[in-house]
C-alpha positions as a printed NumPy array, in Angstrom:
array([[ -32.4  ,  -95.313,   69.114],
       [ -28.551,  -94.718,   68.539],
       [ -26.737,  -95.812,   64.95 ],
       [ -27.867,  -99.026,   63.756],
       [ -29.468, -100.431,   66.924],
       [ -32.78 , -101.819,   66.566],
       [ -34.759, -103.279,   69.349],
       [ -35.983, -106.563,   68.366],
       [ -38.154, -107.875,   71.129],
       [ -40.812, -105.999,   72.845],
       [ -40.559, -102.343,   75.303],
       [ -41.03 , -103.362,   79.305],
       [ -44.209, -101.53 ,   78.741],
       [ -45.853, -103.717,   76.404],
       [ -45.117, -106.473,   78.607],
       [ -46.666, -105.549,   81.169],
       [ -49.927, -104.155,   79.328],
       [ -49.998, -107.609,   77.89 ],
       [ -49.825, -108.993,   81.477],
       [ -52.671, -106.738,   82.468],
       [ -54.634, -107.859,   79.712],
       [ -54.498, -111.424,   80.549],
       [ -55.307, -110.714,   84.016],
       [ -58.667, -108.656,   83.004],
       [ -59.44 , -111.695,   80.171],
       [ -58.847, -114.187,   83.539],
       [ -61.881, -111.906,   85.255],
       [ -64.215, -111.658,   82.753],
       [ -63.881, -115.123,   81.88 ],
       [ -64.413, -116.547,   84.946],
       [ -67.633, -115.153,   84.753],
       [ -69.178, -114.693,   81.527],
       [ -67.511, -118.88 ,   80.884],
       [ -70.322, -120.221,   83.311],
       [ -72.814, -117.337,   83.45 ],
       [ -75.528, -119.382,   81.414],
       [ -75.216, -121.931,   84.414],
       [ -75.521, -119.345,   87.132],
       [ -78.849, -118.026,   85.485],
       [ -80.46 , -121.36 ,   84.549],
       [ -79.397, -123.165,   87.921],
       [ -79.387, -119.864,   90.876],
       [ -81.496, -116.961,   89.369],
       [ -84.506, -119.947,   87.611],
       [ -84.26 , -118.618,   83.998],
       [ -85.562, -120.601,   81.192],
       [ -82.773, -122.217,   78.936],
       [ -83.909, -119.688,   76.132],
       [ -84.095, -116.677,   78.437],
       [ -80.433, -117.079,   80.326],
       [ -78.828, -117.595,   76.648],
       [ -80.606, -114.362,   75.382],
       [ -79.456, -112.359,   78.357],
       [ -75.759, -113.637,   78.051],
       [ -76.09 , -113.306,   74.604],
       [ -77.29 , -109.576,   74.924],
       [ -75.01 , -108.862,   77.671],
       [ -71.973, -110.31 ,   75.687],
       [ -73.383, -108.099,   72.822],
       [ -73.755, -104.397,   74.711],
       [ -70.2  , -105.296,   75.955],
       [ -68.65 , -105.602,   72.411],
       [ -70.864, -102.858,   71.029],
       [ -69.929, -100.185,   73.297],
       [ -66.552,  -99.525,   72.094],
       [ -67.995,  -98.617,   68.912],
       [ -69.638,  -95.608,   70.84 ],
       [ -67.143,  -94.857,   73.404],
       [ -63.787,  -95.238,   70.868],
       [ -64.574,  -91.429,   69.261],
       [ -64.758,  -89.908,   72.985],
       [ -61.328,  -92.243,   73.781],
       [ -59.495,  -90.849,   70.343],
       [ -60.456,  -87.293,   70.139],
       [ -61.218,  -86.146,   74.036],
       [ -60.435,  -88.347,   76.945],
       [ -56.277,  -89.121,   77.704],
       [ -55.854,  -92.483,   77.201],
       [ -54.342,  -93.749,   80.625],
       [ -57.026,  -92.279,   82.765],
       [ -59.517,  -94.116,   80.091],
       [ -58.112,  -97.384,   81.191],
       [ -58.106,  -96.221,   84.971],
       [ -61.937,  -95.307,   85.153],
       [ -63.008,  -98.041,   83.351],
       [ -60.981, -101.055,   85.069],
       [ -62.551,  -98.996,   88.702],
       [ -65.858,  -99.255,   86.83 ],
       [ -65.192, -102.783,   86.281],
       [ -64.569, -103.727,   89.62 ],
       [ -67.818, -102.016,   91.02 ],
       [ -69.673, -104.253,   88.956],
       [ -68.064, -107.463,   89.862],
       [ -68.959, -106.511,   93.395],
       [ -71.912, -105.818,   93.122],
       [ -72.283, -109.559,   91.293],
       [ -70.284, -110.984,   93.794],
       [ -72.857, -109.378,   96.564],
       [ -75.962, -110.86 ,   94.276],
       [ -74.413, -114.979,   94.676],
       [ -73.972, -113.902,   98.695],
       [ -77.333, -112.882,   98.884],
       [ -78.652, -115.842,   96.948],
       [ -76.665, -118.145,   99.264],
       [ -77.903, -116.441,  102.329],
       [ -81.377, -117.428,  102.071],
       [ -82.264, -120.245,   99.319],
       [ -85.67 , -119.104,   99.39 ],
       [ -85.289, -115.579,   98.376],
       [ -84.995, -114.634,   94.467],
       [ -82.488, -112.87 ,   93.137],
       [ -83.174, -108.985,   92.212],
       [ -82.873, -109.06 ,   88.658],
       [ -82.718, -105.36 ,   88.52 ],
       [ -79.588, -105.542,   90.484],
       [ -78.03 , -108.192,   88.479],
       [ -78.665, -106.405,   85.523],
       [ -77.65 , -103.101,   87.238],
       [ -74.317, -105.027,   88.326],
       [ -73.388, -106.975,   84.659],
       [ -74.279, -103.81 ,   83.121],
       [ -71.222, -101.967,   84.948],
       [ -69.417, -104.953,   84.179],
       [ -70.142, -104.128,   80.681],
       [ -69.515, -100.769,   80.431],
       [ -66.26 , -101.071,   82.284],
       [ -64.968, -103.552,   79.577],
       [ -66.581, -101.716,   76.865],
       [ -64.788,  -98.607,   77.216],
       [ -61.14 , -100.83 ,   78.935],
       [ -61.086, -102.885,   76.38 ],
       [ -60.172, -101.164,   72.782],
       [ -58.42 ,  -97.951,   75.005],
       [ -55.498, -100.816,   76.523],
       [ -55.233, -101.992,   73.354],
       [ -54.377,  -99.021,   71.831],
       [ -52.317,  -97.416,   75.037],
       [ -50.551, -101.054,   74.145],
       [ -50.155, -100.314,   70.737],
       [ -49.196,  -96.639,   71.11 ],
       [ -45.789,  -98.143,   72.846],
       [ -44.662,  -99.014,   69.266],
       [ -45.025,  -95.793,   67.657],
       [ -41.436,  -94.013,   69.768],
       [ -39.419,  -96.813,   69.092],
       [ -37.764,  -94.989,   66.584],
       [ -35.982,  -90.857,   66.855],
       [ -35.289,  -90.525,   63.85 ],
       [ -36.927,  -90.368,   60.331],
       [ -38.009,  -93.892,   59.551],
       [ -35.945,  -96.057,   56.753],
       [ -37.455,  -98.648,   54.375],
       [ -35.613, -100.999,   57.039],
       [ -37.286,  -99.041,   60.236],
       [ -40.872, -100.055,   58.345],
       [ -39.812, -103.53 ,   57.953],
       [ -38.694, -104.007,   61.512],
       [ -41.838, -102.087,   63.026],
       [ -44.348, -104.193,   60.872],
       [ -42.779, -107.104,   62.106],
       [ -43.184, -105.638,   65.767],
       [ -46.729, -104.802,   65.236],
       [ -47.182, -108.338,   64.396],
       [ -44.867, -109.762,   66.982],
       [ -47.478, -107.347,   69.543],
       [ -50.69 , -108.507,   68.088],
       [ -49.424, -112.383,   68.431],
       [ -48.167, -111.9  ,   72.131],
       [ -51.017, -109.974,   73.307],
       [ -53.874, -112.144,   72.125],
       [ -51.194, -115.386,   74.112],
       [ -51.549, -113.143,   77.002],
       [ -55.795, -112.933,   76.48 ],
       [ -55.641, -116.818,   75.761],
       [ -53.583, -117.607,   78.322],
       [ -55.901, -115.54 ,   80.766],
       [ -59.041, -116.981,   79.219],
       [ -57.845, -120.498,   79.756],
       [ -56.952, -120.443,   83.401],
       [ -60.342, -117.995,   83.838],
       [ -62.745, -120.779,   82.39 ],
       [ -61.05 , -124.118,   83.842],
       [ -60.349, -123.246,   87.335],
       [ -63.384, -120.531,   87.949],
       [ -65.48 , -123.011,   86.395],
       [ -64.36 , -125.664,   88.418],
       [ -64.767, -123.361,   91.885],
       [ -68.118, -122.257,   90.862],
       [ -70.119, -125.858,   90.62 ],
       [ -67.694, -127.371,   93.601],
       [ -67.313, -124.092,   96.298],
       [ -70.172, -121.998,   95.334],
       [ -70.811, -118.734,   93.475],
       [ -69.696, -116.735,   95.836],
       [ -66.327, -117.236,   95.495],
       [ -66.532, -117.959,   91.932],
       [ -67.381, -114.104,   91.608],
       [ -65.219, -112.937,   94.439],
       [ -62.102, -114.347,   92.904],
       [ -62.516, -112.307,   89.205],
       [ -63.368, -109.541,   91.712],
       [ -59.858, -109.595,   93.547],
       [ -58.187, -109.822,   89.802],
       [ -59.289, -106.986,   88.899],
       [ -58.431, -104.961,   91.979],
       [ -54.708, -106.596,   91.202],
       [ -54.794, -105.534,   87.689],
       [ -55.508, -101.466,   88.603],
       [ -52.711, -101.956,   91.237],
       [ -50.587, -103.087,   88.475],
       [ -51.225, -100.718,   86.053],
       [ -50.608,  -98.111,   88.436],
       [ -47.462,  -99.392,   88.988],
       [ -46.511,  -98.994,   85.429],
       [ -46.751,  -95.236,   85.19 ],
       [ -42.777,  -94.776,   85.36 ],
       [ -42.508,  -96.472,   81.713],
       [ -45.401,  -95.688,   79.592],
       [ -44.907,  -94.105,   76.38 ],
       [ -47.77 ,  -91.078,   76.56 ],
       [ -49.01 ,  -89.099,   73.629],
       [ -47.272,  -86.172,   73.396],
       [ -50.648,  -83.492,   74.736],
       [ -49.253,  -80.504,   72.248],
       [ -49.737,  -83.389,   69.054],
       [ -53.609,  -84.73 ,   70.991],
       [ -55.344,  -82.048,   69.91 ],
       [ -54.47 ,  -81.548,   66.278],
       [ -53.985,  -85.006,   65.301],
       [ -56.668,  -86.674,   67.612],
       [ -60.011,  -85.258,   65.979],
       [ -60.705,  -87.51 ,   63.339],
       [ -64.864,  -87.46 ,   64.211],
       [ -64.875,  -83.587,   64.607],
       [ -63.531,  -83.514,   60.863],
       [ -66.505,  -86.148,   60.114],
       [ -69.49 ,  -84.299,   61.273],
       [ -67.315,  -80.908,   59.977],
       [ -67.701,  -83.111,   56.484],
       [ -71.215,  -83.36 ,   56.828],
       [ -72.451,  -79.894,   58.339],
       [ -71.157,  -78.377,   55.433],
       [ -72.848,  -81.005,   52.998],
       [ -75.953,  -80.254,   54.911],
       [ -75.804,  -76.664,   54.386],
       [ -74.487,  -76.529,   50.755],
       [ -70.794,  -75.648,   51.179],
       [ -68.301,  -77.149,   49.239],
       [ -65.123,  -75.44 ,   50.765],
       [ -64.092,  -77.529,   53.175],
       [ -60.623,  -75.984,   55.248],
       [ -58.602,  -77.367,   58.301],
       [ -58.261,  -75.194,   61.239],
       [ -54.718,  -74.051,   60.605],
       [ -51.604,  -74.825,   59.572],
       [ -51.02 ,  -77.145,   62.25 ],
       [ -53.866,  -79.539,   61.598],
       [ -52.349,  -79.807,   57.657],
       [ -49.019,  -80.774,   59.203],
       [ -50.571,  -83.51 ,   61.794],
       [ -52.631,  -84.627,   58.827],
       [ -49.212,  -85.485,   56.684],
       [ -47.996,  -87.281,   59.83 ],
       [ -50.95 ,  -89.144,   60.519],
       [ -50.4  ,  -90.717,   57.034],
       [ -47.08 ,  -91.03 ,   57.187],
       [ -47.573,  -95.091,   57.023],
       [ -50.951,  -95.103,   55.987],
       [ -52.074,  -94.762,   52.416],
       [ -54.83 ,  -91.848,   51.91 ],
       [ -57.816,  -92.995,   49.912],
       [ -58.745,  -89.444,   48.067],
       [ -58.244,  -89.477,   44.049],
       [ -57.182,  -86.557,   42.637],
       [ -56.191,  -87.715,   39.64 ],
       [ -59.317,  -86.311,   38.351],
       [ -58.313,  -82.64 ,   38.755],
       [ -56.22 ,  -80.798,   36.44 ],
       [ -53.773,  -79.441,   39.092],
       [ -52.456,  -82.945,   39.551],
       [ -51.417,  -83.412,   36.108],
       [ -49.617,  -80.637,   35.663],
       [ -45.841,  -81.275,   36.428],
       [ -45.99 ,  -78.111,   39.205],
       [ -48.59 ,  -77.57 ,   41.715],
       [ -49.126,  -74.588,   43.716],
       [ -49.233,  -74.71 ,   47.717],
       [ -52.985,  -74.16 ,   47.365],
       [ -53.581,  -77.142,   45.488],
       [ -51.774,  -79.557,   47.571],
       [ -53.921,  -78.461,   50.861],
       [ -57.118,  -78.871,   48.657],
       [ -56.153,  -82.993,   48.147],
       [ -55.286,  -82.898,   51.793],
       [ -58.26 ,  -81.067,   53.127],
       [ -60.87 ,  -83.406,   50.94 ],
       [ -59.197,  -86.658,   52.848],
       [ -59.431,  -84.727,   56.326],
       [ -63.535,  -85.16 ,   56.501],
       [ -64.595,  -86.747,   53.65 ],
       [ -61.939,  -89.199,   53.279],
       [ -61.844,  -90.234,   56.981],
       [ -65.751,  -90.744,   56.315],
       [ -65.268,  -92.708,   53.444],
       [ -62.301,  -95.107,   55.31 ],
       [ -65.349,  -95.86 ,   57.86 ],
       [ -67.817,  -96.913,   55.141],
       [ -65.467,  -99.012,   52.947],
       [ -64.959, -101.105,   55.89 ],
       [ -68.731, -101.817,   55.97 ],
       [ -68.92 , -104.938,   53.79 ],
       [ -65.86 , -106.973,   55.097],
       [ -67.182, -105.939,   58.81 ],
       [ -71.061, -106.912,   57.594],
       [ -69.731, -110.392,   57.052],
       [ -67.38 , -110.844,   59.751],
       [ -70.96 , -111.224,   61.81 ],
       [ -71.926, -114.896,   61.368],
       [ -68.924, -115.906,   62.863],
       [ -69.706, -114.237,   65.592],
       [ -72.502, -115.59 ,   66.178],
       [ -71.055, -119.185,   66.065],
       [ -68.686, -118.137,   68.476],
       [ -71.632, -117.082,   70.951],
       [ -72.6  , -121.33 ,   70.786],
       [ -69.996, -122.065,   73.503],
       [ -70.752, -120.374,   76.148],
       [ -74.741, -121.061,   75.891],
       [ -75.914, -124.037,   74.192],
       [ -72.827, -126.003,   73.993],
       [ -72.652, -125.46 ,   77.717],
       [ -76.135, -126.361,   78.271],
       [ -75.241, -129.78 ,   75.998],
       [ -72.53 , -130.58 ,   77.721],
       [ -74.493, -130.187,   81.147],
       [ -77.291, -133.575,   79.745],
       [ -74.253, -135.762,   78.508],
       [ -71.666, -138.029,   81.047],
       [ -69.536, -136.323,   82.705],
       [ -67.646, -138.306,   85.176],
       [ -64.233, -139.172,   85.25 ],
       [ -63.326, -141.781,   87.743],
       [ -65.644, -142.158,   90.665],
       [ -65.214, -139.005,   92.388],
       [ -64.657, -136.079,   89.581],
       [ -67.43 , -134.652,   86.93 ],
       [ -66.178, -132.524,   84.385],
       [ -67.733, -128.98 ,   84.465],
       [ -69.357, -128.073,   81.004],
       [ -68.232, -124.349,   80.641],
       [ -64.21 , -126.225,   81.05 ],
       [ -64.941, -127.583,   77.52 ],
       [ -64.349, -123.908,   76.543],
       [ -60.77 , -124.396,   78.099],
       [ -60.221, -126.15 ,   74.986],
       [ -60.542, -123.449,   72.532],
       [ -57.628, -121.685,   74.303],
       [ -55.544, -124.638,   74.853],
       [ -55.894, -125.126,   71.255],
       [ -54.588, -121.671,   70.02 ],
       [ -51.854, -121.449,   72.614],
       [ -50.503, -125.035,   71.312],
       [ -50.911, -124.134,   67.949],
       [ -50.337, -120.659,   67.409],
       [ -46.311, -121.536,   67.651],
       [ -47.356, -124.29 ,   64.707],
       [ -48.636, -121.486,   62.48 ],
       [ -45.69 , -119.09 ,   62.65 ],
       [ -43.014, -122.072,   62.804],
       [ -44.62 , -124.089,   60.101],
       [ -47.76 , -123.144,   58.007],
       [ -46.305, -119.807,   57.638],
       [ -42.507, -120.954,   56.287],
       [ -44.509, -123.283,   53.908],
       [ -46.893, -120.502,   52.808],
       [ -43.925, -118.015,   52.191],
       [ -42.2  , -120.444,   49.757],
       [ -45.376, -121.119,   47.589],
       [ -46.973, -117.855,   47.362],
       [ -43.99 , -115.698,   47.236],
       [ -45.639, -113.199,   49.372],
       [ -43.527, -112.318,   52.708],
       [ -46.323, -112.2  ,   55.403],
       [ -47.177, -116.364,   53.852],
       [ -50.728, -115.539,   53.447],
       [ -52.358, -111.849,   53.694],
       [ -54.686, -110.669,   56.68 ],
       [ -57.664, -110.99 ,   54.404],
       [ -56.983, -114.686,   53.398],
       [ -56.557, -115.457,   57.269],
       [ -59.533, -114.414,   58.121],
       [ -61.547, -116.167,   55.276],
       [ -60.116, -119.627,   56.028],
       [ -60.808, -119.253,   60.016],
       [ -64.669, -118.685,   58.582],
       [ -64.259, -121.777,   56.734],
       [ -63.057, -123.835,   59.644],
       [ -65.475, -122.006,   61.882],
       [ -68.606, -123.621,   59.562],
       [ -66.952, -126.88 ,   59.444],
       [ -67.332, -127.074,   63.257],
       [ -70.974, -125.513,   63.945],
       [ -71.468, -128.758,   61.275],
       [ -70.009, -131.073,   63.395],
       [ -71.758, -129.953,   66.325],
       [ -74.808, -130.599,   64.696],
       [ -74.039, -133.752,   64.002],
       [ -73.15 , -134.588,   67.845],
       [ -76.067, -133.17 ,   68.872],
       [ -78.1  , -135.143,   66.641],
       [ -76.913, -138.285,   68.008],
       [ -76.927, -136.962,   71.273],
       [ -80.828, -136.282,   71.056],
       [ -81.108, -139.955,   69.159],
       [ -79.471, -141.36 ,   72.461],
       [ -81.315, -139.708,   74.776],
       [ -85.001, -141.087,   73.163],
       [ -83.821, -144.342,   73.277],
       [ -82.782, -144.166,   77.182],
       [ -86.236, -143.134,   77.7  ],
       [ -87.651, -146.531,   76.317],
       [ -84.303, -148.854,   77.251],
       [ -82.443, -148.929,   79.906],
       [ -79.831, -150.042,   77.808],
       [ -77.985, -146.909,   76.314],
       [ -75.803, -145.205,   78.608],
       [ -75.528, -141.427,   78.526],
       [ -73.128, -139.911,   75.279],
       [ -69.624, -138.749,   76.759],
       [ -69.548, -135.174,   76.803],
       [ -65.658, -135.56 ,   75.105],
       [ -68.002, -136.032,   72.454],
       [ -67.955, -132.558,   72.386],
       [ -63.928, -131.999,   72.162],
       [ -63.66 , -131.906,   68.436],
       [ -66.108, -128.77 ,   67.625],
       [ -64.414, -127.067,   69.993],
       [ -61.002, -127.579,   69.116],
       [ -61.928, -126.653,   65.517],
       [ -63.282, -122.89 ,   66.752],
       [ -60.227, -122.707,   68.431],
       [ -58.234, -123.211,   65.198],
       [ -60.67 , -120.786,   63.58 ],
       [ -59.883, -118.158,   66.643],
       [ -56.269, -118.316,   65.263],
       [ -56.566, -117.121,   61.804],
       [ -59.825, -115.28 ,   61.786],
       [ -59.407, -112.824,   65.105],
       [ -56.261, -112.259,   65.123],
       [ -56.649, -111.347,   61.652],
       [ -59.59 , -109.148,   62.131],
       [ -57.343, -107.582,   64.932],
       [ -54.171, -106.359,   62.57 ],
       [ -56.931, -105.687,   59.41 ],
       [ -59.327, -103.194,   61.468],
       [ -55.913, -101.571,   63.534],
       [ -54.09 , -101.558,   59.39 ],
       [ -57.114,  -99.552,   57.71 ],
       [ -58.074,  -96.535,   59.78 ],
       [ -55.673,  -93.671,   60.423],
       [ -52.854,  -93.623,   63.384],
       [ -55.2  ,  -90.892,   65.539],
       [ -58.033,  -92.943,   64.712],
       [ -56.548,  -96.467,   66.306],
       [ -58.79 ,  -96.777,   69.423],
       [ -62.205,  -96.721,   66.571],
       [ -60.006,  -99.178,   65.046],
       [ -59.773, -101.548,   67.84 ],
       [ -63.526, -100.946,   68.538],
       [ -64.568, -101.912,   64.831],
       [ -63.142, -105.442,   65.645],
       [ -64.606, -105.708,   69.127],
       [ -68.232, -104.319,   67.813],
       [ -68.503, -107.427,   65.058],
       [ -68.674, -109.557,   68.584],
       [ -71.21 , -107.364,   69.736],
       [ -73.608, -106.842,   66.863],
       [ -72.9  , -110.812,   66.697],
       [ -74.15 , -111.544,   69.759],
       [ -77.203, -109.179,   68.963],
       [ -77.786, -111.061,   66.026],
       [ -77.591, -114.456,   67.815],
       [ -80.576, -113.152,   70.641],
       [ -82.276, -111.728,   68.224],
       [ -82.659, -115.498,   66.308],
       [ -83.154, -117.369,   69.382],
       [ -86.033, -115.018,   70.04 ],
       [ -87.699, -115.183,   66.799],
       [ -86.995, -119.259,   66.38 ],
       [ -87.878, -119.822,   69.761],
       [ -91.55 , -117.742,   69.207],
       [ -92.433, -119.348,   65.754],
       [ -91.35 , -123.063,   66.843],
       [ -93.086, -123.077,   70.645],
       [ -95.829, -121.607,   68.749],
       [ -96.581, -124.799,   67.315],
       [ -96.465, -126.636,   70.126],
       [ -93.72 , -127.085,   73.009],
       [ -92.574, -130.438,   71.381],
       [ -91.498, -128.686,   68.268],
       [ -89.792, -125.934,   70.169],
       [ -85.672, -125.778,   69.365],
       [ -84.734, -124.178,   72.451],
       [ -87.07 , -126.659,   74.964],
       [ -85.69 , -126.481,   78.491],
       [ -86.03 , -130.418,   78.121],
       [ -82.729, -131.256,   76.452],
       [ -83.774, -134.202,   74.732],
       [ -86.995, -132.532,   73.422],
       [ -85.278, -129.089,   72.23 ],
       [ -83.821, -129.488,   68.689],
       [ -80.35 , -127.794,   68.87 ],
       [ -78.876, -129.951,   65.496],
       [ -81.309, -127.654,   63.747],
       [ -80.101, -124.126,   65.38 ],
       [ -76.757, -125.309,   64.424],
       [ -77.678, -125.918,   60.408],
       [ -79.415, -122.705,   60.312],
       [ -76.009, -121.532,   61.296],
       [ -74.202, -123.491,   59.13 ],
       [ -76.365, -122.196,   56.148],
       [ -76.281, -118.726,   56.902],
       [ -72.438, -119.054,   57.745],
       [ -71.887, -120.194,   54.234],
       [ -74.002, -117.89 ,   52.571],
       [ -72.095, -115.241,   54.397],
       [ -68.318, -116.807,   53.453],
       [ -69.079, -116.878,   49.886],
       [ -70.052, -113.067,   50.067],
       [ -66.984, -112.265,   52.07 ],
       [ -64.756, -113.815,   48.927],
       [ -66.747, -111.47 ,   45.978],
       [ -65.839, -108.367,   48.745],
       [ -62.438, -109.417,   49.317],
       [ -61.525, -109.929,   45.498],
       [ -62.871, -106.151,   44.952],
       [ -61.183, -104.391,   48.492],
       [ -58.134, -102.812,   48.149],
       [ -56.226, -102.443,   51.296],
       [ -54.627,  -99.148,   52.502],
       [ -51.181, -101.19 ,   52.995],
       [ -51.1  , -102.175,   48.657],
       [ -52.189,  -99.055,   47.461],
       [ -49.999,  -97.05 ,   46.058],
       [ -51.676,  -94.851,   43.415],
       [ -52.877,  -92.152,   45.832],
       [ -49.175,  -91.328,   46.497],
       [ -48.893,  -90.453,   43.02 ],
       [ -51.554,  -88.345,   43.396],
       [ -51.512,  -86.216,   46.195]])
């Protein structure tokens, strides 16, 4: 960029990868929105069963990033990542679409389960590996905005752009999220499955078509720099092969690797201490010496960034799991409580989710035009509150609402008994419903977009797409987490008989209010823990010691 020019706004090519993501959020959310619905209702699962399988569908979908993100960083090119997967992607969806068709050919026939499973678990692994690899290819647009060696000024404005990116690409997922639940949703229960799958199937055939269309003004990584700055997880198990077999001289692979190294770090703070050696305090050190500090952050450093990680990501997980409540049991709620308005229309439970969405896009302009401004003036810091403190208080707000919802469903449940002994009592609105869902939605605006910038701010430049896949795996394990209690409440409460059991496919029987204050408990439990980590991490962004150092 020539003189003093900056570029303010955001490249064409971010644009249009934010476009693309909204489109694929659009597709997956017109079907994993009402999926719970399709199972219970079409395919004859119990309640219990068809959240389990969404939940451990949801949760192989988030997790596989984590496995595919070292493959995506240190071998595969990023572009044809994104192409195989979104193709994968689409098979699935039609082979989904082609389970509703043959469902509605013949009301008599079941479903093959090993066919849906085959199909949602394409599905999955398309978005697994699509996911965290656009992302990145999105975010690997704002690292050539700039020729020339980057200013105090140049750091400023690209922080702000990184921001600016992470803010307009999760609008572009909401956005896409919002019109993929209400009017898929609405399509499915009034025209039938089979469109309600074909639709997300057609999206995603436009989004390859678009992002083929893109190719002329993509930023690509520059091949020569791939393979010497791009093997983080080769320098990992490098680390520990020669741990394993006693070594303790640990060397790059040439010169080259040192220089992509220094690069690599160029805005990222390296976590080795070397004050501890007595080459560091002298006031000259020789060549040697300086590749030894660098070398010992090449394996063992990138191992330890991983780890350190570990306890803020640990208790990221219950709030997860309450996010996993909407498109399950709140869905199954909504589907026992009044729907109707007017004479002709009923409200489709999985639109309720529509809410969550609505709420961040209306309000996400409110935080950075208001709560922000007021934040800067009383904590003097420039960012208003820090990426740690974001995420805590959309925690908070994200136990304040599983609390309300177990307060609805309590008098839901008290309603419902008394309508079986009085005609009297007429059905609880589901609107009942709005204000637990509005509150997640707040939540979803401090705590993920937050978790987005943290996990993409501490891990290493060639090590972005693992970063990206560190956010999307605390979904995953989440939803793991949330099966794997449904499964063990659901076995030690029918166990003692089937009116005591939490998860009843009777509605009125099953005791939801109590799932959600097991969640509120353990969410709490979980928060407090997150504030004694966060008082002793020490972000790669503030510290400045190691500089000093090496």
């Amino acid at each position: 960029m020539a003189g003093g020019e900056k570029r303010k706004g955001l490249s064409k090519s971010c644009a249009l990868l934010i476009v693309i993501a909204g489109i694929e959020r659009y597709a997956f959310k017109g079907v994993a929105s009402n999926l719970v619905t399709y199972l219970t209702d079409v395919v004859k699962m119990s309640n219990s069963r068809a959240a389990t399988t969404v939940n451990t569908w949801s949760g192989f979908t988030f997790m596989l990033p984590l496995f595919s993100a070292p493959f995506a960083d240190s071998c595969w090119d990023r572009f044809f990542t994104i192409l195989a997967s979104s193709s994968l992607y689409f098979v699935g969806l039609v082979g989904l679409t082609f389970t509703a068709y043959a469902k509605s050919r013949s009301t008599s026939k079941t479903v093959s389960l090993y066919f849906l499973y085959t199909s949602l678990s394409l599905v999955a692994l398309g978005l697994g590996v699509l996911n965290p690899s656009l992302q990145a290819f999105g975010a690997d647009q704002l690292d050539h905005d700039l020729d020339h060696e980057p200013s105090s000024e140049d750091k400023e404005v690209k922080s702000n752009r990184k921001t600016q990116f992470f803010q307009w690409w999760y609008f572009g997922v909401c956005a896409g999220s919002l019109l993929g639940v209400t009017v898929m949703a609405y399509i499915q229960d009034t025209f039938g499955w089979v469109l309600g799958f074909a639709i997300p199937t057609g999206y995603m055939l436009l989004l390859i078509f678009l992002f083929l269309c893109g190719c002329g003004i993509y930023v690509y990584a520059d091949p020569a720099g791939q393979d010497l700055k791009a093997k983080p997880f080769q320098r990992i198990l490098h680390i520990v092969r020669e741990k394993v077999w006693g070594k303790n001289k640990i060397t790059l692979v040439n010169n080259h690797d040192l220089n992509a190294m220094e690069l690599e770090l160029q805005d990222q703070k390296p976590l080795c201490n070397c004050s501890n050696t007595e080459a560091n305090t002298a006031t000259t050190k020789s060549s040697h010496d300086e590749k030894s500090c660098k070398n010992g952050f090449s394996g063992l450093g990138t191992a330890k960034l991983l780890l350190r990680l570990l306890p803020i990501w640990t208790m990221l997980l219950m709030f997860a799991v309450i996010f996993q409540q909407p498109a399950t049991f709140f869905t199954k709620q909504g589907m026992t409580m009044k729907r109707n308005i007017g004479p002709n229309f009923k409200i489709p439970p999985a639109t309720l989710q529509s809410t969550i969405t609505l709420s961040i896009i209306l309000l996400m302009p409110l935080y950075d035009k208001v709560l922000i401004p007021i934040a800067k003036k009383l904590t003097k810091n420039e960012k208003g509150i820090s990426v740690m403190e974001r995420m805590g208080i959309g925690m908070f707000l994200s136990i304040i609402a599983i609390v309300i919802a177990a307060l609805v469903e309590r008098k839901r449940l008290r309603i419902s008994k008394m309508m079986k002994t009085s005609p009297d009592p007429d059905p609880m609105s589901i609107l009942w419903l709005l204000p637990q869902y509005i509150l997640l939605g707040i939540s979803d605006i401090f705590t993920v977009v937050g978790m987005q910038e943290f996990f993409y701010s501490e891990v290493p430049v060639s090590m972005r797409t693992m970063g990206f896949a560190l956010y999307t795996s605390v979904f995953g394990v989440g939803s793991f987490v949330s099966a794997a209690l449904i499964s063990v409440i659901e076995s030690y409460t029918s166990s003692r008989g089937g009116k005591h059991n939490w998860f009843a496919d009777d509605m009125s029987e099953a005791r939801l209010d109590n799932y959600y204050w097991l969640l509120a408990f353990t969410s709490a439990i979980s928060f407090l823990m997150y504030i004694i980590i966060c008082k002793h991490f020490k972000s790669r962004s503030d510290d400045d010691q190691c500089d000093e150092h090496c």
